[in-house]
Tab-separated table of N, CA and C in Angstrom:
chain	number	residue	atom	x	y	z
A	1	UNK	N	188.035	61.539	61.819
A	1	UNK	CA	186.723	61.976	62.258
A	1	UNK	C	186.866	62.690	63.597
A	2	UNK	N	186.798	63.772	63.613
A	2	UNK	CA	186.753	64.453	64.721
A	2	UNK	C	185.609	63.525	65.866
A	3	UNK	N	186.041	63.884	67.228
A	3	UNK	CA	185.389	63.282	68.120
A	3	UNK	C	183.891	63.938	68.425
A	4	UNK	N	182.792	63.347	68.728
A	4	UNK	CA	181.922	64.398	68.939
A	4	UNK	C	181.064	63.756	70.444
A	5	UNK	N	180.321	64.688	70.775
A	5	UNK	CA	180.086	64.777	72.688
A	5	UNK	C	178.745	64.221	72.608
A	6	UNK	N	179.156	63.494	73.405
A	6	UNK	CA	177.165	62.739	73.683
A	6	UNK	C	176.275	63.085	74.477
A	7	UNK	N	175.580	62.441	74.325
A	7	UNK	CA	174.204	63.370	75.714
A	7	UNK	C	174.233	62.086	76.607
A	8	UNK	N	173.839	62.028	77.426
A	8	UNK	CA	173.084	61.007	78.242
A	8	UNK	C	171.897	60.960	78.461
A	9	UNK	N	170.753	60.912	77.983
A	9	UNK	CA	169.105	60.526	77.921
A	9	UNK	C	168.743	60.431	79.020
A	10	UNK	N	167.763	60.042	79.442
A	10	UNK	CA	166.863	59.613	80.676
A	10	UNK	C	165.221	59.612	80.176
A	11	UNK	N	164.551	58.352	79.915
A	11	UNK	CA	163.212	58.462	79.776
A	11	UNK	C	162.513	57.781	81.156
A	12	UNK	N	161.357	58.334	81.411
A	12	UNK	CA	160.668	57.959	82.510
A	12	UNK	C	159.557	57.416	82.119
A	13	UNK	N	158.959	56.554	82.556
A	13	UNK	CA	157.496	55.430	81.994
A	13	UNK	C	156.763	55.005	83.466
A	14	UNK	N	156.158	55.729	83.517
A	14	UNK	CA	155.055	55.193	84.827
A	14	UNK	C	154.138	54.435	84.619
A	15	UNK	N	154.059	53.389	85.111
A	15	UNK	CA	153.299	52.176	85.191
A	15	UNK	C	152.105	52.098	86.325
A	16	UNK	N	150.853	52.358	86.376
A	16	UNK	CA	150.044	52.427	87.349
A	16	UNK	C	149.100	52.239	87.427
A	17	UNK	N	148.880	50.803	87.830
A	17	UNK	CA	147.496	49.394	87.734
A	17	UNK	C	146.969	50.186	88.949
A	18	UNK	N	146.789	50.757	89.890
A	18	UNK	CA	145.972	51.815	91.074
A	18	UNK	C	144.877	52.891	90.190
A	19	UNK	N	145.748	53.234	89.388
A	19	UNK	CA	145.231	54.657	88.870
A	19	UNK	C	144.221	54.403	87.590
A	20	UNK	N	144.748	53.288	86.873
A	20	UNK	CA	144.370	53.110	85.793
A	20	UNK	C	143.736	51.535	85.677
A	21	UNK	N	142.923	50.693	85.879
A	21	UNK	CA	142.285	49.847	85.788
A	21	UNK	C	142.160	49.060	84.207
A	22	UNK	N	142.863	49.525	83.248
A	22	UNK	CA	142.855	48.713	82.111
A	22	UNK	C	144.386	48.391	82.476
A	23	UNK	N	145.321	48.883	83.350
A	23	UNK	CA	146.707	47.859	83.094
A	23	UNK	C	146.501	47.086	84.255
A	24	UNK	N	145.542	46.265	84.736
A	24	UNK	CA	145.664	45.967	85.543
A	24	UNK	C	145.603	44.082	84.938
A	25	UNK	N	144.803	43.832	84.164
A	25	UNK	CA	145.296	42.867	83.585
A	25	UNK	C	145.900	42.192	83.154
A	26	UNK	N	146.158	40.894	83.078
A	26	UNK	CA	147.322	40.182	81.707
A	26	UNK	C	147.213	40.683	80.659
A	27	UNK	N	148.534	40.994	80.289
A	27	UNK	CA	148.905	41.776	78.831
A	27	UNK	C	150.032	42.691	78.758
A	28	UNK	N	150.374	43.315	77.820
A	28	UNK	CA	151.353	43.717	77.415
A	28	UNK	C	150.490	45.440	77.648
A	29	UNK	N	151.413	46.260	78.121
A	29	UNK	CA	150.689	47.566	78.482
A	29	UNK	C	151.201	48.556	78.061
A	30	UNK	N	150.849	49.437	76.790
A	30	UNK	CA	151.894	50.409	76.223
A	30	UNK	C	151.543	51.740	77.517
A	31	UNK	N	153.087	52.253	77.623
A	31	UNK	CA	153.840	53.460	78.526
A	31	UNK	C	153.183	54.282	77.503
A	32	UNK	N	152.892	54.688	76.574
A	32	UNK	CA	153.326	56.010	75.818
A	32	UNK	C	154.577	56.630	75.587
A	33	UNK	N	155.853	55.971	76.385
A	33	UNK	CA	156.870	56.487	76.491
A	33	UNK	C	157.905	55.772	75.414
A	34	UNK	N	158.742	56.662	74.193
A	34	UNK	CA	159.317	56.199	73.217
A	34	UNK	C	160.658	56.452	73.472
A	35	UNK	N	161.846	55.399	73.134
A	35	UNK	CA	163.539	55.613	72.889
A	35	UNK	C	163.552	55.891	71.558
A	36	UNK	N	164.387	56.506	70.983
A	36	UNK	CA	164.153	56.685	69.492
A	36	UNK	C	165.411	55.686	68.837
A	37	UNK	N	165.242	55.536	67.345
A	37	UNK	CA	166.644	54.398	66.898
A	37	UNK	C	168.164	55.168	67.205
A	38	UNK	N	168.837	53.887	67.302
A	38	UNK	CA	169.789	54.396	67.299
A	38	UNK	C	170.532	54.512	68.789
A	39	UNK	N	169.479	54.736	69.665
A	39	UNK	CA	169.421	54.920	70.991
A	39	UNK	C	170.284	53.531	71.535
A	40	UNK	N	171.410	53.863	72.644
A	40	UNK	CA	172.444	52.749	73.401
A	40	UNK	C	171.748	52.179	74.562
A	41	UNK	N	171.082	51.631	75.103
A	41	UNK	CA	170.431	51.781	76.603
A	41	UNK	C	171.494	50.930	77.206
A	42	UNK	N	171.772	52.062	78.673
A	42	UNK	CA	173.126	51.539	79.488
A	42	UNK	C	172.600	50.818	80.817
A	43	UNK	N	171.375	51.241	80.974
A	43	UNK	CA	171.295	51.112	82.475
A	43	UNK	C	169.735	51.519	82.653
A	44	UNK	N	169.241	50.934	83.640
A	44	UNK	CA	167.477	51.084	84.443
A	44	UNK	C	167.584	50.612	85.607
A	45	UNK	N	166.314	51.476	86.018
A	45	UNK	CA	166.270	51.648	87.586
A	45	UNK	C	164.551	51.819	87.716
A	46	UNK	N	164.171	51.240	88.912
A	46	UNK	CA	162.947	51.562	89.209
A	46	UNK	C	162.433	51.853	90.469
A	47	UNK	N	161.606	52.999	90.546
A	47	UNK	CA	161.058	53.065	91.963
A	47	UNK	C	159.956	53.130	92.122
A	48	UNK	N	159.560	52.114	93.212
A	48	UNK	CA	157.584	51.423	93.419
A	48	UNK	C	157.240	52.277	94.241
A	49	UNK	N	156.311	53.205	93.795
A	49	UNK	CA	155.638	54.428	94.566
A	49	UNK	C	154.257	53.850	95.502
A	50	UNK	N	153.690	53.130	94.872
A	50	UNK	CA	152.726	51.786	95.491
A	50	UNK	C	152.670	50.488	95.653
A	51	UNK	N	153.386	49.284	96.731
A	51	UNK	CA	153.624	48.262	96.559
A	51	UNK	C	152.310	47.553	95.611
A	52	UNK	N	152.947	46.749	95.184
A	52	UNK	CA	151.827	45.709	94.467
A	52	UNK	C	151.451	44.768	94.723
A	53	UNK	N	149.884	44.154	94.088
A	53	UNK	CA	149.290	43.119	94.477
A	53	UNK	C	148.837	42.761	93.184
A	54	UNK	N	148.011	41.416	93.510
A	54	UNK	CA	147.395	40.824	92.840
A	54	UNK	C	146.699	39.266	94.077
A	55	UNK	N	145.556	38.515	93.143
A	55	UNK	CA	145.181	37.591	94.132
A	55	UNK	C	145.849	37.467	95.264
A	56	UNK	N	147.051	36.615	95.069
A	56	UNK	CA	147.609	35.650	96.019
A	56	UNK	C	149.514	35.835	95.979
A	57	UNK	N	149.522	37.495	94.878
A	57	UNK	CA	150.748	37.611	95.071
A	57	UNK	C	151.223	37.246	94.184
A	58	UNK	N	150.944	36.857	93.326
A	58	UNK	CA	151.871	35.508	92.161
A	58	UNK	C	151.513	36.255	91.089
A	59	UNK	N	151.002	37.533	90.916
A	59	UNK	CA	151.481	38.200	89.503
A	59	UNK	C	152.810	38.686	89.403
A	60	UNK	N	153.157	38.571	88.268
A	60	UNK	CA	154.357	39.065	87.519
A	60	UNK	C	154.256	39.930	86.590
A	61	UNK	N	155.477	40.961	86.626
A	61	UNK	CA	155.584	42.396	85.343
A	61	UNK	C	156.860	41.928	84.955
A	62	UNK	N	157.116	42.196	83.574
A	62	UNK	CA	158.661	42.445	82.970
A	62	UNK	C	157.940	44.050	82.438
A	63	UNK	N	159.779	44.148	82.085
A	63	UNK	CA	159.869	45.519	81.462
A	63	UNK	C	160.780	45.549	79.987
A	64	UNK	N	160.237	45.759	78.785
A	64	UNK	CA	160.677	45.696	77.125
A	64	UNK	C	160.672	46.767	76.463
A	65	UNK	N	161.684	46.534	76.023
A	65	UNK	CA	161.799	47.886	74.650
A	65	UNK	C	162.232	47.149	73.626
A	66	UNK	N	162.960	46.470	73.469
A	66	UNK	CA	163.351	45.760	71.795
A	66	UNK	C	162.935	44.775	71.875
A	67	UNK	N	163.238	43.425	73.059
A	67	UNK	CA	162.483	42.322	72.938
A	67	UNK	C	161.789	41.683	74.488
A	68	UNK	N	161.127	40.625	74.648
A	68	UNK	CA	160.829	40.592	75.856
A	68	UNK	C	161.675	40.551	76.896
A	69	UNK	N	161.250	41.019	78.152
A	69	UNK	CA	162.024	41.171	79.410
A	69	UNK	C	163.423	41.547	79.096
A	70	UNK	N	164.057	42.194	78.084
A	70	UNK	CA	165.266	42.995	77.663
A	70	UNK	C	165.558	44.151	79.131
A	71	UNK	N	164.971	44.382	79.663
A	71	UNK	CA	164.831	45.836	80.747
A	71	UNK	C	165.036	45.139	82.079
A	72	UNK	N	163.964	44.523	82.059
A	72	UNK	CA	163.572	43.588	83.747
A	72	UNK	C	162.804	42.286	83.141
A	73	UNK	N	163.215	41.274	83.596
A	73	UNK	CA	162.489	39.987	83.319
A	73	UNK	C	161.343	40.124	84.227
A	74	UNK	N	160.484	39.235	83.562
A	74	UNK	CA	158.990	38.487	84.674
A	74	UNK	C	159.622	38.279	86.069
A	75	UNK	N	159.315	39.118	87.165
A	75	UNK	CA	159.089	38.989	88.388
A	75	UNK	C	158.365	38.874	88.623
A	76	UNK	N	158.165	38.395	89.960
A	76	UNK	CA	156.560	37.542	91.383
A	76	UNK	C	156.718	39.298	91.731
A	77	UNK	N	155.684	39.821	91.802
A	77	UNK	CA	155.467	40.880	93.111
A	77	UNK	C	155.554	40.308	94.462
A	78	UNK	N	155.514	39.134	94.668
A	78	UNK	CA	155.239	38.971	96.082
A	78	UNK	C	156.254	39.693	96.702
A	79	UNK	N	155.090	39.700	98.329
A	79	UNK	CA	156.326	40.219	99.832
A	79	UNK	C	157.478	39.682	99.489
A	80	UNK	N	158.156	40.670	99.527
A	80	UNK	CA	159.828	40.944	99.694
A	80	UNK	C	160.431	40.756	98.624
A	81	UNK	N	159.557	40.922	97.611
A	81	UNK	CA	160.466	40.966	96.347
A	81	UNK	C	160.635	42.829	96.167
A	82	UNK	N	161.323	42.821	94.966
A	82	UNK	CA	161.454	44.188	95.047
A	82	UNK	C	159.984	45.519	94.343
A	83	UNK	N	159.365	44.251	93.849
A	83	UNK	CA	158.095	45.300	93.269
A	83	UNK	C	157.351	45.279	94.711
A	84	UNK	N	157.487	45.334	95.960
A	84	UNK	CA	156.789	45.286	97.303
A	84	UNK	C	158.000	45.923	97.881
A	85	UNK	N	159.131	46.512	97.630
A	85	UNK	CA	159.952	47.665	98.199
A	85	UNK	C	159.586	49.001	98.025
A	86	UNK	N	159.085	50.138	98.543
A	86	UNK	CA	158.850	51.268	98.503
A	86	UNK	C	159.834	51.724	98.755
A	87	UNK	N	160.595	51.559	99.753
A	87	UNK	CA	161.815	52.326	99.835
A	87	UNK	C	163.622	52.733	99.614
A	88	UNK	N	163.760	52.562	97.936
A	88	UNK	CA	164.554	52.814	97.416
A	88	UNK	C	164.637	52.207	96.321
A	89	UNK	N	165.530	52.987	95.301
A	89	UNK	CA	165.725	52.558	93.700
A	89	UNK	C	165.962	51.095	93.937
A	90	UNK	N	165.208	50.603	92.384
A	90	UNK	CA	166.249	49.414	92.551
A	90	UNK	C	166.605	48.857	90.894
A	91	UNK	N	168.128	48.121	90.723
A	91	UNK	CA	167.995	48.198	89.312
A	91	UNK	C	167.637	47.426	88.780
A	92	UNK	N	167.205	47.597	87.089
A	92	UNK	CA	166.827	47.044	86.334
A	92	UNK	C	167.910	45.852	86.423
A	93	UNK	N	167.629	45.142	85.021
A	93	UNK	CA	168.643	43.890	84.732
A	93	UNK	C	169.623	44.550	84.425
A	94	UNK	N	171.012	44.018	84.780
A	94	UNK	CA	172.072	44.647	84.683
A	94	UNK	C	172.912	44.624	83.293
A	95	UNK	N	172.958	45.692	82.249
A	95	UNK	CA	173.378	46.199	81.221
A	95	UNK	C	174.969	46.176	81.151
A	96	UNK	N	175.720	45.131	80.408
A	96	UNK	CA	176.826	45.512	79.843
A	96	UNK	C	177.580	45.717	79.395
A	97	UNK	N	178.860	45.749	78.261
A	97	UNK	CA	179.372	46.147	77.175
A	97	UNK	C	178.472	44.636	76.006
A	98	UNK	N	178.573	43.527	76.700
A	98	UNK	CA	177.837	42.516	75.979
A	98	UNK	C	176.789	42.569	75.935
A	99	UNK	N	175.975	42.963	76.730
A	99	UNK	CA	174.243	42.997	76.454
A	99	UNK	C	173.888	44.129	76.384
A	100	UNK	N	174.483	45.413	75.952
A	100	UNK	CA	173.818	46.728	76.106
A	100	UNK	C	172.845	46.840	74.647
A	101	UNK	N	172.032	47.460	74.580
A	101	UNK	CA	170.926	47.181	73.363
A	101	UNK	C	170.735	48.595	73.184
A	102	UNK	N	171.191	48.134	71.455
A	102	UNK	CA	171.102	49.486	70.321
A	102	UNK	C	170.061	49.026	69.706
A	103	UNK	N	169.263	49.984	69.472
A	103	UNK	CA	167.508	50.381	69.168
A	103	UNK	C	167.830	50.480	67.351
A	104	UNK	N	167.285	49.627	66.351
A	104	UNK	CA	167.313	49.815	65.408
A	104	UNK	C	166.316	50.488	64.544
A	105	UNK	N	165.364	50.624	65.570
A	105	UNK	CA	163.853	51.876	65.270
A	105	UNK	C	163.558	52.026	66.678
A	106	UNK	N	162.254	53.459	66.387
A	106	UNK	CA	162.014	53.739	67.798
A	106	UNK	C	161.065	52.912	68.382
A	107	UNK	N	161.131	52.210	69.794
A	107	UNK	CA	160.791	51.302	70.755
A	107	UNK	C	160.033	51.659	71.757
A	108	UNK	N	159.087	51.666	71.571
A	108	UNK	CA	157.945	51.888	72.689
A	108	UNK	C	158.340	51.050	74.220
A	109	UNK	N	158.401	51.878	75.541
A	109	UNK	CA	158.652	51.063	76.514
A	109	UNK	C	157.251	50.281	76.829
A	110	UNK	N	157.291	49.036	77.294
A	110	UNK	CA	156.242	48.212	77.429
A	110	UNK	C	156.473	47.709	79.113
A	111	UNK	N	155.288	47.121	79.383
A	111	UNK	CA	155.144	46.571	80.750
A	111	UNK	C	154.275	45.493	80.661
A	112	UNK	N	154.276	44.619	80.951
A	112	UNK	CA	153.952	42.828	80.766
A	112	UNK	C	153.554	42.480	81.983
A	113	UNK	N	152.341	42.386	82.073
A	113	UNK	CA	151.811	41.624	83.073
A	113	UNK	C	151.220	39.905	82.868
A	114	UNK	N	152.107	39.284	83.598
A	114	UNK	CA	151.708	37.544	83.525
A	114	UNK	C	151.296	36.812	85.323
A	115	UNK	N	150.704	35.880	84.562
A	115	UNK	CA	150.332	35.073	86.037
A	115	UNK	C	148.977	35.142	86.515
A	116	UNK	N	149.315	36.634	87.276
A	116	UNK	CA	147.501	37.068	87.872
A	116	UNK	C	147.387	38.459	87.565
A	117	UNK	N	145.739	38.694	87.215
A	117	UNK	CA	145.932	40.286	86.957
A	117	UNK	C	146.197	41.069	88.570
A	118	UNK	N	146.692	42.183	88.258
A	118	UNK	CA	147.187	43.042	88.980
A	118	UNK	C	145.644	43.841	90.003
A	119	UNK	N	145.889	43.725	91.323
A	119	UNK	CA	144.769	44.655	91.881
A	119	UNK	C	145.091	45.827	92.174
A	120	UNK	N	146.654	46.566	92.526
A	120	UNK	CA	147.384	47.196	92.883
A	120	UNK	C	148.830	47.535	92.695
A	121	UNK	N	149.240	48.616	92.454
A	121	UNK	CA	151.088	49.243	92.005
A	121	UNK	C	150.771	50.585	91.335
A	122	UNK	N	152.125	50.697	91.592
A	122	UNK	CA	152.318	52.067	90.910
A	122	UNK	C	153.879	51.731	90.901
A	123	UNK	N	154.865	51.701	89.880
A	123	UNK	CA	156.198	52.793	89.812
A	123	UNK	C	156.515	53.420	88.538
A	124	UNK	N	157.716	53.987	89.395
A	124	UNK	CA	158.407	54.964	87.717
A	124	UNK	C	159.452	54.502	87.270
A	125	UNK	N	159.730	53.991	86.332
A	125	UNK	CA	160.740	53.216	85.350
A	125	UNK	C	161.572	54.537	84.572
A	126	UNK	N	163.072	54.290	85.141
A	126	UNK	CA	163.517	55.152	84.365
A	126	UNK	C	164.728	54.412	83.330
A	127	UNK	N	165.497	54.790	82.092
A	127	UNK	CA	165.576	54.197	81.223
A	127	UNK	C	166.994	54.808	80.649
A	128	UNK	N	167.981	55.053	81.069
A	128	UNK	CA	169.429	55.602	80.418
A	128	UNK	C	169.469	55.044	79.216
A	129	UNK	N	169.939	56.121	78.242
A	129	UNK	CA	170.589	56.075	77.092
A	129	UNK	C	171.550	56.809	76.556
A	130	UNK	N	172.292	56.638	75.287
A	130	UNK	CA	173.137	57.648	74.968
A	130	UNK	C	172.649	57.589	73.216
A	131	UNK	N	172.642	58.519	72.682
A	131	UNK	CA	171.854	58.815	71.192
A	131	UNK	C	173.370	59.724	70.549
C-alpha cells in the first residue's frame, strides 16, 4: 500500500454564556461545530476570552465529542482555575497514543454545564485532528 499524506484538522467551537443566555444554564450545549467519522483527535487547547462566573463560583463546564468529558472533564470555574485565566492557551486533557479517540460517526462538539448555571464566559475551544 503505498503511503499516503495526512492533513492535520483544526476545528474551533466557541462557547459563550455572555453573548448568548440559553447556554448559560445546566445542560449539555450544542457548538454547531462537527468532527466527521473517522476523525483521530490528538490534542485541545482552549482560550477564555471572558473569565467566568456563576453564583458563588462553583459552576462547572466539561468539553465532549464521543463521550462525556472525553476533551476536558467537569471543572470549578472558580478564581484561579483555568476557566478564570484570560491570559494564555491552556490544554485540554492530555491525548495519547492510549487515549487518543477515533470518531466512529460524526460528533458534534458539546459543552456541559453542571453545578450552577453560568452568569458569565466566553472561550474558543480548538480541537486537532488527523482524517
Amino acid at each position: 500500500m503505498a503511503n499516503q499524506f495526512l492533513k492535520l484538522n483544526v476545528v474551533k467551537a466557541t462557547f459563550d454564556p455572555s453573548g448568548d443566555a440559553t447556554k448559560r444554564v445546566i445542560a449539555a450545549h450544542s457548538s454547531g461545530v462537527f468532527i466527521p467519522a473517522n476523525a483521530i483527535i490528538t490534542k485541545s487547547m482552549y482560550d477564555v476570552l471572558t473569565t467566568f462566573t456563576s453564583a458563588t463560583d462553583a459552576g462547572e463546564i466539561a468539553v465532549s465529542v464521543a463521550s462525556a468529558g472525553d476533551i476536558k472533564a467537569a471543572t470549578a470555574i472558580s478564581t484561579g482555575t483555568t476557566y478564570d485565566n484570560i491570559a494564555a492557551l491552556v490544554a485540554g486533557t492530555p491525548i495519547s497514543a492510549a487515549t487518543a479517540i477515533k470518531l466512529s460517526a460524526d460528533k458534534e462538539v458539546i459543552f456541559t454545564t453542571t453545578v450552577e448555571a453560568l452568569t458569565a464566559g466566553k472561550l474558543d475551544f480548538y480541537i486537532e485532528y488527523y482524517l
